[in-house]
Amino acid sequence: MLKAMKKTTTLLLDETTIQARIAVMSADLAREYRGHELAVIGILTGCFMFLADLIRCMHHDGILVRLDFMILGSYKSTESTGRVNLVKDSTLDVRGQPVLLVDDILDTGRTLQTASALLRDKGASRVTTCVLLDKPARRAVPFEAEYAGFAIENRFVVGYGLDYNGLYRELPYIATMD
Ligand code: IMP
Ligand code: MG
């Protein structure tokens, strides 16, 4: 199993590099939100590991977090289908509140564009997006994240929450599929 995994993936970002970047992102967020309460909405499933590490840093940086999740889907295997459907909405009341929307990766931009529109429709005063990874070459709609950890090339990546057909989410690092 481990042998098979080594054959199919190549390390792109190691644990230390990821954690160091998250600490800097949290410090950047704290410049805006220290001492404030922030509604943080993660897009499942890919965000779970990044979000868990990010909000622990945010705690140390003095941000109060009200956490919730939404589930949106568009992927089959390694290809985006182009349609984004809402599988599970968040239940937080965001009316008049700033929201931090968190995802693992900004790819075509459709997921985050859809999610931020939904949150604005629910009355959020402002929707700020934060992603660990950004593939600018893949953008299909005009959308940028205010906070992005690493810009990467157009390669399919796995690990640290990101999957290939449900596998590899548990990897503590990010790797490319060969
Ligand atoms: P978008 O709507 O195309 O921006 O896609 C965003 C979603 O697609 C992310 O939340 C991921 O779940 C998934 N995704 C995009 N690129 C990759 C990748 O390289 N590996 C794994 N999942 C990906
Ligand atoms: Mg996702």
GROMACS .gro file of N, CA, C and O and ligand atoms in nm, residues 43-47 72 103-105 111 169, ligand 2:
model
   45
   43ILE      N    1  -1.567   2.482   0.350
   43ILE     CA    2  -1.632   2.404   0.246
   43ILE      C    3  -1.579   2.260   0.253
   43ILE      O    4  -1.462   2.234   0.225
   44LEU      N    5  -1.669   2.172   0.295
   44LEU     CA    6  -1.630   2.031   0.311
   44LEU      C    7  -1.627   1.960   0.178
   44LEU      O    8  -1.698   2.000   0.087
   45THR      N    9  -1.548   1.856   0.160
   45THR     CA   10  -1.472   1.794   0.266
   45THR      C   11  -1.328   1.843   0.268
   45THR      O   12  -1.260   1.837   0.371
   46GLY      N   13  -1.283   1.897   0.156
   46GLY     CA   14  -1.140   1.925   0.139
   46GLY      C   15  -1.078   2.021   0.239
   46GLY      O   16  -0.958   2.015   0.266
   47CYS      N   17  -1.161   2.108   0.299
   47CYS     CA   18  -1.104   2.211   0.386
   47CYS      C   19  -1.064   2.162   0.524
   47CYS      O   20  -0.999   2.234   0.598
   72LEU      N   21  -2.043   2.157  -0.091
   72LEU     CA   22  -2.073   2.185  -0.231
   72LEU      C   23  -1.999   2.080  -0.312
   72LEU      O   24  -1.889   2.038  -0.276
  103ASP      N   25  -1.154   2.728   0.197
  103ASP     CA   26  -1.150   2.605   0.118
  103ASP      C   27  -1.005   2.560   0.101
  103ASP      O   28  -0.912   2.636   0.126
  104ASP      N   29  -0.991   2.436   0.058
  104ASP     CA   30  -0.856   2.382   0.038
  104ASP      C   31  -0.788   2.446  -0.083
  104ASP      O   32  -0.672   2.485  -0.076
  105ILE      N   33  -0.864   2.459  -0.194
  105ILE     CA   34  -0.800   2.503  -0.318
  105ILE      C   35  -0.896   2.586  -0.403
  105ILE      O   36  -1.015   2.557  -0.409
  111THR      N   37  -1.672   2.698  -0.729
  111THR     CA   38  -1.720   2.663  -0.595
  111THR      C   39  -1.725   2.787  -0.505
  111THR      O   40  -1.827   2.816  -0.442
  169ARG      N   41  -0.670   1.196   0.152
  169ARG     CA   42  -0.700   1.317   0.232
  169ARG      C   43  -0.617   1.323   0.359
  169ARG      O   44  -0.590   1.431   0.412
  180MG      MG   45  -1.351   2.101  -0.201
   0.00000   0.00000   0.00000
